[in-house]
Coordinates of C-alpha atoms in Angstrom, one line a residue:
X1 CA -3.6 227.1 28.4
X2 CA -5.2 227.2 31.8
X3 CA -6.7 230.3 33.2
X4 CA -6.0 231.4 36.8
X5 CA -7.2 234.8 38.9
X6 CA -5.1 236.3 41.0
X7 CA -6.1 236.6 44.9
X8 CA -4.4 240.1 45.2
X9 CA -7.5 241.5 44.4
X10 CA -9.3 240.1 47.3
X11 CA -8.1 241.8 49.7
X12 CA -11.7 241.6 51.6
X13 CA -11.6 238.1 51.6
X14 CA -9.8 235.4 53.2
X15 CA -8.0 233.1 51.2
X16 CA -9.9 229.7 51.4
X17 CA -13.6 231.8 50.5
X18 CA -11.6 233.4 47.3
X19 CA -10.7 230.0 46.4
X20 CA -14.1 228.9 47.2
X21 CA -15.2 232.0 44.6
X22 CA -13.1 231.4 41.9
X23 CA -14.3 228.0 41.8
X24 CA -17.8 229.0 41.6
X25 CA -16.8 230.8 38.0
X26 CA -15.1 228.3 36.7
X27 CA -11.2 229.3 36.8
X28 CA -8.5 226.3 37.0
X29 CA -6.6 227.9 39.1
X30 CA -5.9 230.8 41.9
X31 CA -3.0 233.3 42.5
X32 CA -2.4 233.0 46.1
X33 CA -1.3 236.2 48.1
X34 CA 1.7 235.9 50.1
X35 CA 0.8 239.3 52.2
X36 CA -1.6 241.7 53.1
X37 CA -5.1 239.7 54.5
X38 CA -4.0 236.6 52.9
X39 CA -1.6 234.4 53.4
X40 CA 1.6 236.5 54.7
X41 CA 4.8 234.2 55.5
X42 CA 5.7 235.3 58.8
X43 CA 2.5 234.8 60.1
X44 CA 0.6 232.2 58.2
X45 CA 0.0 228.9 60.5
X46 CA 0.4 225.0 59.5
X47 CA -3.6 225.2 60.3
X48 CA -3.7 227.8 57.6
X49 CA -2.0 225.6 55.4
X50 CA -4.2 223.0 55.5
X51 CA -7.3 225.1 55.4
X52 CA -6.6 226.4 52.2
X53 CA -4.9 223.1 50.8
X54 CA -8.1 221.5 51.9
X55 CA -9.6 224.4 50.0
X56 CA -8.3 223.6 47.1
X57 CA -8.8 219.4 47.1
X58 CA -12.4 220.0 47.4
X59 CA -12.9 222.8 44.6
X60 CA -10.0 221.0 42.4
X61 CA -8.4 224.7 41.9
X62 CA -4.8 224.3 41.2
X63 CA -2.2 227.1 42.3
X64 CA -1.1 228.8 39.1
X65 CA 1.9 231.1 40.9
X66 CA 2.3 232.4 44.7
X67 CA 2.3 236.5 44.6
X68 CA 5.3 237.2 46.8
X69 CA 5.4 241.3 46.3
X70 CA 3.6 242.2 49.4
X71 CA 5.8 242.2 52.1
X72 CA 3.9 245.3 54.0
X73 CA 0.4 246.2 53.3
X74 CA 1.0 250.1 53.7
X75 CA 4.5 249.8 51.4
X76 CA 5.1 246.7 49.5
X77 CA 8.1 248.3 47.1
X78 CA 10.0 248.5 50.5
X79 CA 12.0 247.1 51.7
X80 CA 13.4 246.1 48.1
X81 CA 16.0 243.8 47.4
X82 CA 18.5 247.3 46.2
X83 CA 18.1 249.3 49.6
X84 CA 21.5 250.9 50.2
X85 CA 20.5 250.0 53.7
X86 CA 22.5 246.1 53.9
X87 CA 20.3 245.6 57.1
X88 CA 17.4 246.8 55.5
X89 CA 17.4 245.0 52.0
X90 CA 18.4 242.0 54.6
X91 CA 14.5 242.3 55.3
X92 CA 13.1 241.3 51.6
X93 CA 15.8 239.2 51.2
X94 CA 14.4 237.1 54.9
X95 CA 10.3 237.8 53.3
X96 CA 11.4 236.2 50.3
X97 CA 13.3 233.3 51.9
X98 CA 10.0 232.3 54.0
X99 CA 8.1 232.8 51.0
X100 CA 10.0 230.0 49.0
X101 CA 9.0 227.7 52.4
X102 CA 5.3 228.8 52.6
X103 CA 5.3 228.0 48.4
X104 CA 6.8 224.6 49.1
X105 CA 4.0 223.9 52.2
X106 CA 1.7 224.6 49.6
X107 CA 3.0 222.7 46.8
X108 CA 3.4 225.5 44.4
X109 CA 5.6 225.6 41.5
X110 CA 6.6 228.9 41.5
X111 CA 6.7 232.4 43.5
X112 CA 6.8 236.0 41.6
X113 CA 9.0 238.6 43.3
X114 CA 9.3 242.1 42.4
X115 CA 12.1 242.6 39.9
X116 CA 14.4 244.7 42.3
X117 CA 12.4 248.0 43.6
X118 CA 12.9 251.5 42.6
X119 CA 16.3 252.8 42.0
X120 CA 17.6 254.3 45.1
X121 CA 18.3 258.4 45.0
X122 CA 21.8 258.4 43.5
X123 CA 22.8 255.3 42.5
X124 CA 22.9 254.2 38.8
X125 CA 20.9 251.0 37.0
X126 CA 23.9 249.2 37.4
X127 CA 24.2 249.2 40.2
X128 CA 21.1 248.3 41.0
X129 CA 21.4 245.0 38.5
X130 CA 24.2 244.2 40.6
X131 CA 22.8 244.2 43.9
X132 CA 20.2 242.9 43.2
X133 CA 21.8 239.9 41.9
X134 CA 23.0 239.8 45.1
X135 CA 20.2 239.5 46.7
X136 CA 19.3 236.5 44.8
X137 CA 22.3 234.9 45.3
X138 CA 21.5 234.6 48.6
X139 CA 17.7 233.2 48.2
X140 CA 18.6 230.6 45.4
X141 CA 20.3 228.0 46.6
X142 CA 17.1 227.4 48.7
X143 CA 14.7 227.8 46.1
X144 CA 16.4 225.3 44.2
X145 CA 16.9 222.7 46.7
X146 CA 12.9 223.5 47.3
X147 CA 12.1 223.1 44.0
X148 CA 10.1 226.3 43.6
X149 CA 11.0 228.7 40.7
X150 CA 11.6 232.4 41.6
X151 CA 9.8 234.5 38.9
X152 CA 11.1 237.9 38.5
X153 CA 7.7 240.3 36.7
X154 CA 9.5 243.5 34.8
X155 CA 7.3 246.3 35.8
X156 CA 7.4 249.9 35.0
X157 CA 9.2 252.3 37.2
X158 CA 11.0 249.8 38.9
X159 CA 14.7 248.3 38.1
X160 CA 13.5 246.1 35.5
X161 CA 11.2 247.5 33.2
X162 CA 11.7 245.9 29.7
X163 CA 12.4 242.4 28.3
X164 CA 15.6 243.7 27.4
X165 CA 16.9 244.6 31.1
X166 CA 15.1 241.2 32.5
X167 CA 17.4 239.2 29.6
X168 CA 20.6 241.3 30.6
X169 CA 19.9 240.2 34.7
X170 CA 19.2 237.0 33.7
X171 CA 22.1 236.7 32.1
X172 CA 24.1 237.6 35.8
X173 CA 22.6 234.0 37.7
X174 CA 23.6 231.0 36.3
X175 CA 20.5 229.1 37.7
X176 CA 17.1 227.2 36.2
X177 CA 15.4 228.0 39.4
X178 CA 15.2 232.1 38.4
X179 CA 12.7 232.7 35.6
X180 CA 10.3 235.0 34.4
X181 CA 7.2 236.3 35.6
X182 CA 5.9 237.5 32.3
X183 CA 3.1 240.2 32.7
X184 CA 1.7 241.3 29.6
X185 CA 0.6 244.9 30.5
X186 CA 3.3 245.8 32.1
X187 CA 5.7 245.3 29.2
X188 CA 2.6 247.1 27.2
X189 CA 3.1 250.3 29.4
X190 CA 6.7 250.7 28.9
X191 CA 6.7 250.5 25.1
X192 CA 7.1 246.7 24.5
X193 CA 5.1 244.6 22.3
X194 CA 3.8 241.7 24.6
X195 CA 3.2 239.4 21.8
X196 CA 6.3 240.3 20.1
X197 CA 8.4 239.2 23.5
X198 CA 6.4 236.2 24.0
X199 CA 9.4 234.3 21.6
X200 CA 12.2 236.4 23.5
X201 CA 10.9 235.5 26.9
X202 CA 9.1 232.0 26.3
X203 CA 12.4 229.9 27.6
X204 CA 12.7 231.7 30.7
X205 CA 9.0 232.0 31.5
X206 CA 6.4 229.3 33.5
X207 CA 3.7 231.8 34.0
X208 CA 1.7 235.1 32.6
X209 CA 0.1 237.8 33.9
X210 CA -2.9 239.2 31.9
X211 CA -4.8 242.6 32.7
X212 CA -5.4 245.2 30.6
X213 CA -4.1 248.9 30.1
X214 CA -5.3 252.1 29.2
X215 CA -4.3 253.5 25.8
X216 CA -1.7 256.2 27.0
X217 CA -0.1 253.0 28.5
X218 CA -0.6 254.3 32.2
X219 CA 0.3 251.5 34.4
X220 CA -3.6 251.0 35.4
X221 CA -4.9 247.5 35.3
X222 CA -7.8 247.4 33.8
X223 CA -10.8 244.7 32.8
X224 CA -10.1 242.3 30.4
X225 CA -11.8 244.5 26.7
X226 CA -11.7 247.9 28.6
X227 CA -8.1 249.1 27.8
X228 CA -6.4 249.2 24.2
X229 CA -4.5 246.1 24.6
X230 CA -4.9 243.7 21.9
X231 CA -5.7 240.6 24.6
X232 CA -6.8 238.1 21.8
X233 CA -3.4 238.6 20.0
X234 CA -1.5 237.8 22.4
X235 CA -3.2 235.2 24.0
X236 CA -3.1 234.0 20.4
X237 CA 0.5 234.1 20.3
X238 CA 1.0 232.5 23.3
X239 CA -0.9 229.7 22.8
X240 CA 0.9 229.3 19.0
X241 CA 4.1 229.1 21.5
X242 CA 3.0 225.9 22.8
X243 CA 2.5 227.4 26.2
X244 CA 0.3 225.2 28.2
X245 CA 0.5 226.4 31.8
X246 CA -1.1 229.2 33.6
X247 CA -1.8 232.8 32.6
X248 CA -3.3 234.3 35.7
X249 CA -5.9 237.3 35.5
X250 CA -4.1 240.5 37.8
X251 CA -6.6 243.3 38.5
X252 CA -6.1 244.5 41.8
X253 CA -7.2 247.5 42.2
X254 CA -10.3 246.2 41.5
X255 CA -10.7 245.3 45.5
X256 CA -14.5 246.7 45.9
X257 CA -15.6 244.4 43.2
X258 CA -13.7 241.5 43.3
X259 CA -15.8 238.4 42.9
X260 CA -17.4 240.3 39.8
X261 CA -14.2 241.6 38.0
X262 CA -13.4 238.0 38.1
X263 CA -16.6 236.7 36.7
X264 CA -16.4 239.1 34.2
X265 CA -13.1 238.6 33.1
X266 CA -13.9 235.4 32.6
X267 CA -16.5 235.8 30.8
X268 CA -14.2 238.0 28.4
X269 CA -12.1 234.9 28.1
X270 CA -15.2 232.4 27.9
X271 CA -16.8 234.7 25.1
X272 CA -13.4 234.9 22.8
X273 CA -12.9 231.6 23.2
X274 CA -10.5 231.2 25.0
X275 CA -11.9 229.1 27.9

């Protein structure tokens, strides 16, 4: 396995100096940010591009997964892809389009969407599942003649939650270009067993997330050893999968501390032998 960090926590950066950091620890790889101060598609330029492509010649960081959740900095669960609002879901669905582009720029296997957004007041799960398939429907086609993989992450509160629901809207595309974005604590905080889904989800998925969580499963990422995740189990299981991509390090709120949450997450991962 290959260990990446995700740039979603360096919000105080700009994205060529966080590859530039990560580099400096030792990761293989870096989540970029497809939002916020990074690299948002509507306004990212081809000089951009080539700055942080440059970036990541020289350091020899590979792109693990492009972070396509942040289509506003002040709300990034809306617009969803499940708005009632056709005109306003049109908006994710037009973020996520330009994000399959920018990921192609760059090269990038793979892009990780938010699986849905909240349930609207008033309409049912099913719904939702529905429209939301939908919504892909209409990005997919593109991703596929691209070549980059749309990852869907489960994550609590939102339409999918469990391994169970992502399997079940799965099951609605018939498309290899629609996989999973498989992030360990969030399955954690809504009652999963991560390791135990790793052989349920491992066809569908081309990347990991990895933070940790507190022990009354509160969806808080937390430093790698500092929640009551067992990391080293699951990393175990992974790796007994055959897995030998990326599992990308996600603390983001984390933001005042960036450069040394990474460091020291991977020093976690250095120290348990798993780097």
């Amino acid at each position: 396995m290959q260990f990446a960090f995700s740039a979603n926590a360096f919000h105080e950066y700009g994205p060529v100096e966080t590859v530039e950091i990560l580099a400096d620890i030792g990761y293989d790889g870096v989540e970029p940010l497809f939002g916020g101060s990074h690299l948002h598609p509507a306004n990212t330029s081809t000089e951009d591009i080539v700055a942080i492509t440059e970036a990541l010649e020289d350091t020899g960081l590979e792109i693990s997964n492009c972070n396509a959740f942040m289509i506003s900095e002040t709300d990034f669960q809306h617009p969803s892809y499940i708005e009632p609002d056709a005109d306003y879901r049109r908006e994710r669905i037009e973020y996520t389009r330009e994000a399959v582009e920018l990921a192609d720029a760059l090269d990038a296997d793979s892009i990780s969407i938010q699986p849905g957004g909240p349930i609207p007041d008033g309409q049912s799960r099913a719904w939702g599942m529905e429209t939301f398939a939908e919504s892909m429907r209409d990005i997919v086609p593109m991703a596929e003649q691209r070549g980059v993989d749309i990852l869907v992450e489960p994550e609590p509160d939102l339409l999918i939650e469990t391994t169970e629901q992502y399997l079940d809207f799965a099951s609605r595309l018939d498309s290899g270009a629609v996989g999973c974005n498989f992030d360990a604590g969030h399955l954690f905080c809504v009652g999963d067993d991560p390791a135990e889904a790793v052989g349920r989800l491992s066809d569908h998925t081309p990347h990991y997330h990895l933070e940790d969580i507190p022990a009354d499963r509160t969806h808080e990422h937390t430093q790698l050893g500092d929640g009551a995740m067992d990391i080293d189990g699951f990393l175990q299981t992974v790796e007994d999968s055959g897995y030998d991509g990326f599992v990308t390090v996600e603390l983001y709120p984390y933001q005042e501390t960036a450069a040394e949450t990474a460091r020291e997450a991977y020093a976690y991962l250095d120290e348990h032998g798993w780097i």
